[in-house]
Tab-separated table of C-alpha atoms and ligand atoms in Angstrom:
chain	number	residue	atom	x	y	z
A	1	UNK	CA	56.007	20.409	161.784
A	2	UNK	CA	54.460	23.134	159.608
A	3	UNK	CA	56.567	25.715	157.814
A	4	UNK	CA	55.689	29.066	159.277
A	5	UNK	CA	54.401	31.697	156.831
A	6	UNK	CA	56.805	34.223	158.371
A	7	UNK	CA	59.606	32.547	156.404
A	8	UNK	CA	58.355	34.348	153.303
A	9	UNK	CA	59.661	37.730	154.388
A	10	UNK	CA	61.072	40.157	151.848
A	11	UNK	CA	64.659	39.671	152.825
A	12	UNK	CA	64.956	35.924	153.302
A	13	UNK	CA	66.279	34.404	150.066
A	14	UNK	CA	64.447	31.395	148.685
A	15	UNK	CA	66.540	29.842	145.985
A	16	UNK	CA	67.999	26.883	144.216
A	17	UNK	CA	71.560	26.002	143.275
A	18	UNK	CA	73.605	24.486	140.478
A	19	UNK	CA	77.243	24.367	139.342
A	20	UNK	CA	78.770	25.194	135.965
A	21	UNK	CA	80.133	21.812	134.994
A	22	UNK	CA	76.983	20.000	136.076
A	23	UNK	CA	74.630	22.055	133.913
A	24	UNK	CA	76.329	24.091	131.206
A	25	UNK	CA	77.493	21.686	128.490
A	26	UNK	CA	79.200	23.589	125.617
A	27	UNK	CA	82.563	22.523	127.001
A	28	UNK	CA	84.574	24.019	124.147
A	29	UNK	CA	82.408	27.061	123.302
A	30	UNK	CA	83.698	30.647	123.262
A	31	UNK	CA	87.321	29.700	123.820
A	32	UNK	CA	86.838	27.673	127.010
A	33	UNK	CA	89.938	25.790	128.155
A	34	UNK	CA	89.780	22.209	129.433
A	35	UNK	CA	89.038	21.543	133.091
A	36	UNK	CA	90.013	18.563	135.196
A	37	UNK	CA	86.423	17.341	134.759
A	38	UNK	CA	86.693	17.373	130.953
A	39	UNK	CA	89.725	15.172	131.515
A	40	UNK	CA	87.936	12.841	133.924
A	41	UNK	CA	84.833	12.290	131.819
A	42	UNK	CA	85.730	12.942	128.177
A	43	UNK	CA	89.330	11.778	128.080
A	44	UNK	CA	89.424	9.133	130.819
A	45	UNK	CA	85.710	8.099	130.794
A	46	UNK	CA	85.691	7.755	134.577
A	47	UNK	CA	81.886	8.013	134.808
A	48	UNK	CA	81.498	5.269	132.213
A	49	UNK	CA	81.476	5.078	128.425
A	50	UNK	CA	79.621	7.903	126.707
A	51	UNK	CA	79.064	9.926	129.895
A	52	UNK	CA	80.223	13.451	129.144
A	53	UNK	CA	79.659	17.021	130.202
A	54	UNK	CA	79.577	18.161	126.570
A	55	UNK	CA	75.807	18.770	126.638
A	56	UNK	CA	74.709	18.319	130.284
A	57	UNK	CA	71.431	20.272	130.519
A	58	UNK	CA	72.468	22.833	127.889
A	59	UNK	CA	72.399	25.711	130.375
A	60	UNK	CA	75.167	27.644	128.588
A	61	UNK	CA	72.732	28.146	125.724
A	62	UNK	CA	70.838	31.400	126.309
A	63	UNK	CA	67.632	30.163	124.645
A	64	UNK	CA	67.579	27.350	127.184
A	65	UNK	CA	68.559	29.355	130.255
A	66	UNK	CA	65.928	32.005	129.470
A	67	UNK	CA	63.278	29.279	129.545
A	68	UNK	CA	64.737	28.002	132.821
A	69	UNK	CA	64.773	31.460	134.381
A	70	UNK	CA	61.117	31.849	133.388
A	71	UNK	CA	60.411	28.605	135.267
A	72	UNK	CA	62.337	29.859	138.327
A	73	UNK	CA	60.232	33.010	138.286
A	74	UNK	CA	57.063	30.968	138.119
A	75	UNK	CA	58.196	28.965	141.155
A	76	UNK	CA	58.824	32.238	142.996
A	77	UNK	CA	62.578	31.869	143.492
A	78	UNK	CA	64.183	35.068	144.764
A	79	UNK	CA	67.777	33.813	144.556
A	80	UNK	CA	69.795	31.578	142.264
A	81	UNK	CA	73.172	30.147	143.205
A	82	UNK	CA	75.257	29.239	140.158
A	83	UNK	CA	78.969	28.917	139.515
A	84	UNK	CA	81.158	30.440	136.866
A	85	UNK	CA	83.770	28.286	135.218
A	86	UNK	CA	87.416	29.199	135.857
A	87	UNK	CA	88.597	27.635	132.545
A	88	UNK	CA	86.010	29.687	130.663
A	89	UNK	CA	87.121	32.928	132.347
A	90	UNK	CA	90.868	32.159	132.178
A	91	UNK	CA	91.233	29.268	129.729
A	92	UNK	CA	94.697	28.148	130.817
A	93	UNK	CA	94.148	29.072	134.457
A	94	UNK	CA	96.741	31.845	134.688
A	95	UNK	CA	96.825	33.724	131.371
A	96	UNK	CA	94.555	36.395	129.939
A	97	UNK	CA	90.874	36.783	130.768
A	98	UNK	CA	88.492	35.605	128.045
A	99	UNK	CA	86.055	38.435	127.148
A	100	UNK	CA	83.529	36.045	125.549
A	101	UNK	CA	83.093	34.207	128.857
A	102	UNK	CA	82.712	37.447	130.790
A	103	UNK	CA	80.069	38.600	128.287
A	104	UNK	CA	78.222	35.301	128.623
A	105	UNK	CA	77.975	35.429	132.408
A	106	UNK	CA	77.144	39.145	132.455
A	107	UNK	CA	74.223	38.380	130.154
A	108	UNK	CA	73.126	35.448	132.312
A	109	UNK	CA	73.210	37.606	135.449
A	110	UNK	CA	71.216	40.369	133.718
A	111	UNK	CA	68.679	37.766	132.654
A	112	UNK	CA	68.321	36.550	136.250
A	113	UNK	CA	67.972	40.066	137.590
A	114	UNK	CA	65.415	40.981	134.932
A	115	UNK	CA	63.309	38.147	136.387
A	116	UNK	CA	63.686	39.582	139.903
A	117	UNK	CA	66.117	36.864	140.987
A	118	UNK	CA	69.198	37.728	143.024
A	119	UNK	CA	72.410	36.156	141.722
A	120	UNK	CA	74.612	34.281	144.205
A	121	UNK	CA	77.837	33.707	142.290
A	122	UNK	CA	80.118	30.797	143.209
A	123	UNK	CA	83.644	31.342	141.915
A	124	UNK	CA	84.826	27.760	142.187
A	125	UNK	CA	82.751	24.600	142.129
A	126	UNK	CA	85.440	22.016	141.334
A	127	UNK	CA	86.179	22.677	137.648
A	128	UNK	CA	89.886	23.436	138.070
A	129	UNK	CA	91.639	24.394	134.801
A	130	UNK	CA	93.385	21.237	133.541
A	131	UNK	CA	96.786	22.959	133.380
A	132	UNK	CA	96.603	23.888	137.063
A	133	UNK	CA	95.348	20.429	138.031
A	134	UNK	CA	98.417	19.053	136.235
A	135	UNK	CA	100.578	21.388	138.340
A	136	UNK	CA	99.209	19.739	141.502
A	137	UNK	CA	95.941	21.638	141.934
A	138	UNK	CA	95.138	22.439	145.559
A	139	UNK	CA	98.046	20.253	146.730
A	140	UNK	CA	100.382	22.946	145.467
A	141	UNK	CA	100.617	25.909	147.840
A	142	UNK	CA	100.860	28.187	144.794
A	143	UNK	CA	97.143	27.456	144.301
A	144	UNK	CA	96.475	30.211	146.852
A	145	UNK	CA	97.981	32.768	144.448
A	146	UNK	CA	96.358	31.190	141.382
A	147	UNK	CA	92.952	31.476	142.967
A	148	UNK	CA	93.530	34.999	144.214
A	149	UNK	CA	94.349	36.115	140.680
A	150	UNK	CA	91.252	34.403	139.277
A	151	UNK	CA	89.094	35.903	142.035
A	152	UNK	CA	90.431	39.375	141.201
A	153	UNK	CA	89.292	38.864	137.609
A	154	UNK	CA	85.827	37.851	138.803
A	155	UNK	CA	85.502	40.777	141.200
A	156	UNK	CA	86.698	43.285	138.591
A	157	UNK	CA	84.202	42.035	136.024
A	158	UNK	CA	81.143	41.327	138.174
A	159	UNK	CA	81.274	43.550	141.287
A	160	UNK	CA	78.826	45.984	139.685
A	161	UNK	CA	76.247	43.211	139.091
A	162	UNK	CA	76.692	40.863	142.052
A	163	UNK	CA	77.067	41.429	145.788
A	164	UNK	CA	76.853	37.858	147.076
A	165	UNK	CA	79.881	35.685	146.325
A	166	UNK	CA	80.546	32.091	147.399
A	167	UNK	CA	84.308	31.830	146.973
A	168	UNK	CA	84.784	28.062	147.097
A	169	UNK	CA	82.558	25.014	147.311
A	170	UNK	CA	82.955	21.981	149.570
A	171	UNK	CA	86.721	21.394	149.921
A	172	UNK	CA	86.372	18.011	151.641
A	173	UNK	CA	83.881	16.560	149.156
A	174	UNK	CA	85.921	17.841	146.226
A	175	UNK	CA	88.967	16.088	147.687
A	176	UNK	CA	87.057	12.827	148.246
A	177	UNK	CA	85.712	12.948	144.695
A	178	UNK	CA	89.228	13.454	143.326
A	179	UNK	CA	90.514	10.507	145.370
A	180	UNK	CA	87.712	8.352	143.961
A	181	UNK	CA	88.366	9.569	140.398
A	182	UNK	CA	92.027	8.642	140.696
A	183	UNK	CA	91.163	5.223	142.145
A	184	UNK	CA	88.821	4.533	139.221
A	185	UNK	CA	91.495	5.733	136.802
A	186	UNK	CA	94.183	3.529	138.363
A	187	UNK	CA	92.221	0.449	139.526
A	188	UNK	CA	88.874	0.626	137.749
A	189	UNK	CA	87.018	1.135	141.061
A	190	UNK	CA	87.204	2.849	144.423
A	191	UNK	CA	85.344	3.979	147.550
A	192	UNK	CA	83.789	7.361	148.102
A	193	UNK	CA	85.084	8.341	151.548
A	194	UNK	CA	84.471	11.910	152.570
A	195	UNK	CA	86.252	11.161	155.840
A	196	UNK	CA	89.797	10.551	154.588
A	197	UNK	CA	91.391	7.237	155.488
A	198	UNK	CA	94.917	7.014	156.892
A	199	UNK	CA	96.510	7.023	153.441
A	200	UNK	CA	94.756	10.235	152.395
A	201	UNK	CA	94.716	12.182	155.658
A	202	UNK	CA	97.879	14.257	155.080
A	203	UNK	CA	97.017	15.338	151.559
A	204	UNK	CA	93.438	16.110	152.597
A	205	UNK	CA	94.440	18.376	155.498
A	206	UNK	CA	96.987	20.013	153.216
A	207	UNK	CA	94.449	20.819	150.498
A	208	UNK	CA	91.826	21.979	153.014
A	209	UNK	CA	94.409	24.415	154.366
A	210	UNK	CA	95.314	25.745	150.923
A	211	UNK	CA	91.657	26.187	149.959
A	212	UNK	CA	90.935	28.103	153.171
A	213	UNK	CA	94.006	30.286	152.563
A	214	UNK	CA	92.850	30.878	148.974
A	215	UNK	CA	89.462	32.052	150.275
A	216	UNK	CA	91.155	34.330	152.801
A	217	UNK	CA	93.441	35.829	150.132
A	218	UNK	CA	90.475	36.522	147.827
A	219	UNK	CA	88.514	38.126	150.672
A	220	UNK	CA	91.402	40.416	151.518
A	221	UNK	CA	91.878	41.432	147.903
A	222	UNK	CA	88.154	42.229	147.554
A	223	UNK	CA	88.463	44.584	150.518
A	224	UNK	CA	91.675	46.200	149.298
A	225	UNK	CA	89.908	47.050	146.035
A	226	UNK	CA	87.076	48.639	147.996
A	227	UNK	CA	84.301	46.551	146.415
A	228	UNK	CA	81.000	46.192	148.268
A	229	UNK	CA	79.465	42.791	148.879
A	230	UNK	CA	79.300	39.703	151.065
A	231	UNK	CA	81.790	36.877	150.695
A	232	UNK	CA	81.713	33.398	152.189
A	233	UNK	CA	82.664	29.768	151.653
A	234	UNK	CA	80.198	26.888	151.155
A	235	UNK	CA	81.174	24.118	153.564
A	236	UNK	CA	79.691	20.642	153.596
A	237	UNK	CA	79.021	20.175	157.311
A	238	UNK	CA	78.438	16.692	158.652
A	239	UNK	CA	77.249	16.118	162.198
A	240	UNK	CA	79.273	13.001	163.064
A	241	UNK	CA	77.130	10.526	164.970
A	242	UNK	CA	77.238	7.029	166.481
A	243	UNK	CA	74.670	4.270	166.521
A	244	UNK	CA	73.110	3.210	169.827
A	245	UNK	CA	75.440	0.943	171.722
A	246	UNK	CA	78.593	2.519	170.298
A	247	UNK	CA	81.826	1.817	172.185
A	248	UNK	CA	84.035	4.494	173.697
A	249	UNK	CA	86.424	4.006	170.784
A	250	UNK	CA	83.556	4.633	168.340
A	251	UNK	CA	82.621	7.809	170.190
A	252	UNK	CA	86.209	9.009	170.209
A	253	UNK	CA	86.393	8.355	166.476
A	254	UNK	CA	83.282	10.446	165.868
A	255	UNK	CA	84.877	13.343	167.745
A	256	UNK	CA	88.017	13.078	165.614
A	257	UNK	CA	85.942	12.897	162.420
A	258	UNK	CA	84.158	16.051	163.558
A	259	UNK	CA	87.577	17.626	163.987
A	260	UNK	CA	88.714	16.736	160.479
A	261	UNK	CA	85.520	17.539	158.575
A	262	UNK	CA	83.892	20.332	160.571
A	263	UNK	CA	86.117	21.926	163.219
A	264	UNK	CA	89.169	22.052	160.912
A	265	UNK	CA	87.296	24.603	158.809
A	266	UNK	CA	85.092	26.303	161.391
A	267	UNK	CA	87.768	26.738	164.071
A	268	UNK	CA	90.141	28.283	161.538
A	269	UNK	CA	87.468	30.629	160.201
A	270	UNK	CA	85.889	31.658	163.506
A	271	UNK	CA	88.660	31.129	166.079
A	272	UNK	CA	91.833	31.496	164.022
A	273	UNK	CA	93.163	28.122	165.224
A	274	UNK	CA	93.214	24.559	163.929
A	275	UNK	CA	91.731	21.976	166.331
A	276	UNK	CA	94.346	20.565	168.686
A	277	UNK	CA	93.084	16.983	168.515
A	278	UNK	CA	93.531	16.926	164.722
A	279	UNK	CA	96.964	18.567	164.949
A	280	UNK	CA	97.963	15.986	167.608
A	281	UNK	CA	96.730	13.126	165.417
A	282	UNK	CA	98.702	14.519	162.475
A	283	UNK	CA	101.872	14.832	164.494
A	284	UNK	CA	101.422	11.398	166.149
A	285	UNK	CA	101.199	9.909	162.668
A	286	UNK	CA	104.060	12.028	161.354
A	287	UNK	CA	101.863	13.508	158.620
A	288	UNK	CA	103.209	16.234	156.375
A	289	UNK	CA	100.224	18.598	156.181
A	290	UNK	CA	102.291	21.608	155.100
A	291	UNK	CA	100.431	23.796	157.610
A	292	UNK	CA	102.551	26.797	158.578
A	293	UNK	CA	102.351	28.446	161.995
A	294	UNK	CA	100.289	31.499	160.966
A	295	UNK	CA	97.931	29.822	158.492
A	296	UNK	CA	94.914	29.394	160.769
A	297	UNK	CA	95.295	32.957	162.045
A	298	UNK	CA	95.397	34.276	158.449
A	299	UNK	CA	92.141	32.407	157.784
A	300	UNK	CA	90.516	33.737	160.969
A	301	UNK	CA	91.625	37.274	160.134
A	302	UNK	CA	89.735	37.109	156.836
A	303	UNK	CA	86.418	37.513	158.720
A	304	UNK	CA	84.190	36.011	156.049
A	305	UNK	CA	80.830	37.802	155.854
A	306	UNK	CA	78.687	34.680	155.924
A	307	UNK	CA	78.914	30.923	156.242
A	308	UNK	CA	77.504	28.865	153.374
A	309	UNK	CA	76.136	25.600	154.755
A	310	UNK	CA	75.672	22.619	152.470
A	311	UNK	CA	73.748	19.980	154.398
A	312	UNK	CA	72.573	16.614	153.127
A	313	UNK	CA	72.972	14.175	156.005
A	314	UNK	CA	74.858	13.419	159.193
A	315	UNK	CA	77.748	10.969	158.991
A	316	UNK	CA	77.820	7.730	160.982
A	317	UNK	CA	81.314	7.076	162.301
A	318	UNK	CA	82.873	4.075	164.034
A	319	UNK	CA	86.309	3.064	165.162
A	320	UNK	CA	88.143	1.673	162.179
A	321	UNK	CA	90.040	-1.512	161.859
A	322	UNK	CA	93.554	-0.169	162.067
A	323	UNK	CA	95.219	-2.090	164.918
A	324	UNK	CA	96.759	-0.066	167.699
A	325	UNK	CA	95.727	3.268	166.192
A	326	UNK	CA	93.674	5.316	168.623
A	327	UNK	CA	92.626	7.717	165.933
A	328	UNK	CA	91.351	5.272	163.364
A	329	UNK	CA	87.900	6.465	162.305
A	330	UNK	CA	85.702	5.404	159.425
A	331	UNK	CA	82.388	6.509	158.003
A	332	UNK	CA	79.635	4.008	157.265
A	333	UNK	CA	75.888	3.827	156.754
A	334	UNK	CA	73.957	1.413	158.969
A	335	UNK	CA	71.819	-0.857	156.777
A	336	UNK	CA	68.573	-0.138	158.618
A	337	UNK	CA	68.712	3.643	158.370
A	338	UNK	CA	66.349	5.461	155.970
A	339	UNK	CA	68.644	7.167	153.514
A	340	UNK	CA	68.943	9.103	150.265
A	341	UNK	CA	71.851	9.074	147.792
A	342	UNK	CA	73.894	11.305	150.114
A	343	UNK	CA	73.224	9.499	153.394
A	344	UNK	CA	70.804	9.216	156.295
A	345	UNK	CA	67.718	11.435	156.184
A	346	UNK	CA	67.831	13.357	159.482
A	347	UNK	CA	66.245	16.819	159.575
A	348	UNK	CA	66.769	16.844	163.360
A	349	UNK	CA	70.527	16.829	162.693
A	350	UNK	CA	70.135	19.808	160.356
A	351	UNK	CA	68.487	21.734	163.168
A	352	UNK	CA	71.197	20.653	165.620
A	353	UNK	CA	73.918	21.761	163.203
A	354	UNK	CA	72.421	25.239	162.831
A	355	UNK	CA	72.071	25.471	166.611
A	356	UNK	CA	75.743	24.577	166.954
A	357	UNK	CA	76.770	27.445	164.672
A	358	UNK	CA	75.035	29.704	167.168
A	359	UNK	CA	76.335	28.141	170.371
A	360	UNK	CA	79.913	27.343	169.326
A	361	UNK	CA	80.771	29.751	166.533
A	362	UNK	CA	79.220	33.065	167.520
A	363	UNK	CA	76.089	32.805	165.381
A	364	UNK	CA	77.505	33.892	162.009
A	365	UNK	CA	75.083	34.894	159.252
A	366	UNK	CA	74.323	31.644	157.401
A	367	UNK	CA	73.036	30.948	153.934
A	368	UNK	CA	71.970	27.408	153.277
A	369	UNK	CA	73.844	27.096	150.007
A	370	UNK	CA	72.739	23.490	149.338
A	371	UNK	CA	70.150	21.134	150.776
A	372	UNK	CA	68.404	18.384	148.889
A	373	UNK	CA	68.169	14.728	148.082
A	374	UNK	CA	67.798	12.066	145.464
A	375	UNK	CA	66.299	8.594	145.930
A	376	UNK	CA	66.963	5.578	143.739
A	377	UNK	CA	64.157	4.962	141.259
A	378	UNK	CA	61.966	7.834	142.432
A	379	UNK	CA	62.098	10.228	139.474
A	380	UNK	CA	59.910	8.462	136.972
A	381	UNK	CA	57.813	10.332	134.421
A	382	UNK	CA	54.240	9.025	134.367
A	383	UNK	CA	51.327	10.699	132.564
A	384	UNK	CA	53.460	13.813	132.151
A	385	UNK	CA	54.142	14.064	135.874
A	386	UNK	CA	56.997	13.175	138.232
A	387	UNK	CA	55.825	12.457	141.760
A	388	UNK	CA	59.002	12.749	143.792
A	389	UNK	CA	57.223	12.247	147.098
A	390	UNK	CA	60.379	11.392	149.058
A	391	UNK	CA	62.278	14.480	147.843
A	392	UNK	CA	59.211	16.574	148.578
A	393	UNK	CA	59.097	15.268	152.159
A	394	UNK	CA	62.830	15.702	152.534
A	395	UNK	CA	62.627	19.366	151.531
A	396	UNK	CA	59.557	20.183	153.607
A	397	UNK	CA	60.978	18.566	156.757
A	398	UNK	CA	64.406	20.154	156.351
A	399	UNK	CA	62.897	23.600	155.779
A	400	UNK	CA	60.817	23.097	158.921
A	401	UNK	CA	63.968	22.100	160.837
A	402	UNK	CA	65.730	25.248	159.605
A	403	UNK	CA	62.776	27.403	160.637
A	404	UNK	CA	62.782	25.804	164.032
A	405	UNK	CA	66.514	26.572	164.464
A	406	UNK	CA	65.801	30.157	163.359
A	407	UNK	CA	63.051	30.482	165.929
A	408	UNK	CA	65.702	29.573	168.517
A	409	UNK	CA	67.986	32.306	167.256
A	410	UNK	CA	70.075	30.803	164.431
A	411	UNK	CA	70.886	33.608	161.978
A	412	UNK	CA	69.869	31.990	158.682
A	413	UNK	CA	69.409	34.426	155.774
A	414	UNK	CA	68.473	32.184	152.871
A	415	UNK	CA	67.926	28.653	151.622
A	416	UNK	CA	68.898	27.005	148.318
A	417	UNK	CA	67.653	23.648	147.135
A	418	UNK	CA	70.191	21.387	145.469
A	419	UNK	CA	69.279	21.384	142.725
A	420	UNK	CA	67.000	23.401	140.522
A	421	UNK	CA	67.292	20.699	137.833
A	422	UNK	CA	68.378	17.125	137.408
A	423	UNK	CA	71.955	17.427	136.199
A	424	UNK	CA	75.348	15.771	135.787
A	425	UNK	CA	76.146	14.250	139.182
A	426	UNK	CA	79.937	14.090	138.800
A	427	UNK	CA	81.244	10.502	138.735
A	428	UNK	CA	77.679	9.135	138.989
A	429	UNK	CA	76.972	10.654	135.590
A	430	UNK	CA	73.298	11.138	134.793
A	431	UNK	CA	72.087	8.276	136.968
A	432	UNK	CA	71.464	10.232	140.187
A	433	UNK	CA	68.791	12.873	139.824
A	434	UNK	CA	68.622	15.654	142.444
A	435	UNK	CA	66.415	18.253	140.726
A	436	UNK	CA	63.039	19.824	141.466
A	437	UNK	CA	62.773	20.130	137.694
A	438	UNK	CA	62.903	16.901	135.717
A	439	UNK	CA	65.116	16.933	132.630
A	440	UNK	CA	64.600	14.592	129.701
A	441	UNK	CA	68.225	13.971	128.710
A	442	UNK	CA	67.347	13.362	125.046
A	443	UNK	CA	65.063	16.313	124.359
A	444	UNK	CA	66.100	18.740	127.149
A	445	UNK	CA	62.416	19.094	127.980
A	446	UNK	CA	61.834	20.384	131.519
A	447	UNK	CA	58.997	19.235	133.810
A	448	UNK	CA	58.660	20.652	137.336
A	449	UNK	CA	58.163	17.772	139.777
A	450	UNK	CA	55.853	17.524	142.776
A	451	UNK	CA	58.674	18.889	144.971
A	452	UNK	CA	58.804	22.067	142.833
A	453	UNK	CA	55.078	22.649	143.373
A	454	UNK	CA	55.456	22.245	147.131
A	455	UNK	CA	58.554	24.470	147.247
A	456	UNK	CA	56.620	27.170	145.376
A	457	UNK	CA	53.946	26.943	148.064
A	458	UNK	CA	56.532	27.255	150.830
A	459	UNK	CA	57.924	30.373	149.141
A	460	UNK	CA	54.423	31.841	148.848
A	461	UNK	CA	54.056	31.413	152.596
A	462	UNK	CA	51.510	28.572	152.612
A	463	UNK	CA	51.539	26.289	155.612
A	464	UNK	CA	52.938	23.096	154.156
A	465	UNK	CA	53.681	19.810	155.904
A	466	UNK	CA	55.044	16.520	154.634
A	467	UNK	CA	51.454	15.249	154.534
A	468	UNK	CA	50.992	17.620	151.558
A	469	UNK	CA	53.516	15.621	149.531
A	470	UNK	CA	50.934	13.415	147.885
A	471	UNK	CA	51.446	11.599	144.583
A	472	UNK	CA	49.211	12.919	141.776
A	473	UNK	CA	49.364	9.824	139.612
B	1	GAL	C1	77.347	18.400	146.730
B	1	GAL	C2	77.985	19.127	145.567
B	1	GAL	C3	77.049	19.314	144.414
B	1	GAL	C4	76.147	18.123	144.150
B	1	GAL	C5	75.515	17.634	145.427
B	1	GAL	C6	74.623	16.410	145.269
B	1	GAL	O1	78.304	17.781	147.513
B	1	GAL	O2	78.425	20.412	145.978
B	1	GAL	O3	77.811	19.673	143.296
B	1	GAL	O4	76.792	17.170	143.432
B	1	GAL	O5	76.503	17.363	146.378
B	1	GAL	O6	75.293	15.236	145.523
């Protein structure tokens, strides 16, 4: 399907995304405090020996980010989603605000705006101050207050420069990553399960609830201060699907997985209730989720201005192996399915997801806050070029799917590729590249890949199809 030229209207935002810890480096500069990720990688070496965020792609360095912003401008980006680092802004999480960090980000935002690029500021993309992580992080209900205070500092210092704020990024994937980090720390290995297993269900629902409450508290405070802008959360949404021939138990498990990963968040935000099937499962298992009677209503009453959708893939679900447990559900990836690092490649499911936001959740304004892919072995520099044909096709087909959902009424306001650059992919270290811009880890040299050229054409309004993703080497 071709991407319609009408996508390149003035208002629709065409952007790319990144997150502080994955790109900035300079992990002790300007009085920054340690984050839980400095602990994971530099102290505990959970991504392997020598893998550190200390340099990353050197984005904290203004000389470097100015060159990167010039590249963004050349590609035609009209929006850039980035995150600010809580332990830079408030080094110990709760104490005084660090003026050097504020000055740094104010300069960065001015540099973006000078290039005609709208800043989309994410307050929290997983780099929890180490002191707060040690106090239980999101498992501690006090985290709602901690975050509200941090958000107030961000609003006070940036409301005059920024009017698009993503409060929090991907609660369920953050939780799954933390579970994996702790398994590697304790046992040397672990599984990455975004759908929590029985042992992690209670703590997952508990942290999801606290993160949603933290977002609601920040939204309320923004309004009380009378600031102007749009606030939302970036949710990783996973259509939960079965293979052909699935049993009734498999289908039931997919519905429950949808409840835990999608409806738990969306029902609270748009209906002011938590889904009954998940609450019933929690009470049948005797789980202590810490959810209090008015929590979902408080979240619904926040009336977030937009929904940030991070979409990579649907999730295959089947009935798990737990005997006698009706609710046992597990995620898996069928061996025969074409997939990227983050799962099955299914643009049709992206379209279906956006349609669902319209039919089931009142068609909220949506920004695609992340969409992208990486493929093992694809990003190889040859004759000065990187022909990432699979990523190029992934992006073109997913943009076409989004446009098709929009033509059927989905209210999508912007699209951000994950990621602008290759960067530090959390516990996978530097091994999994996701960027449109290739980064040589030794020299920090940048090279836009084939996918960047095609994305620039999409932004210009050219009719582009996946057949245009042709290797140049
Ligand atoms: C998301 C996450 C990003 C990035 C991306 C690629 O879940 O928000 O930080 O890592 O996945 O895997």
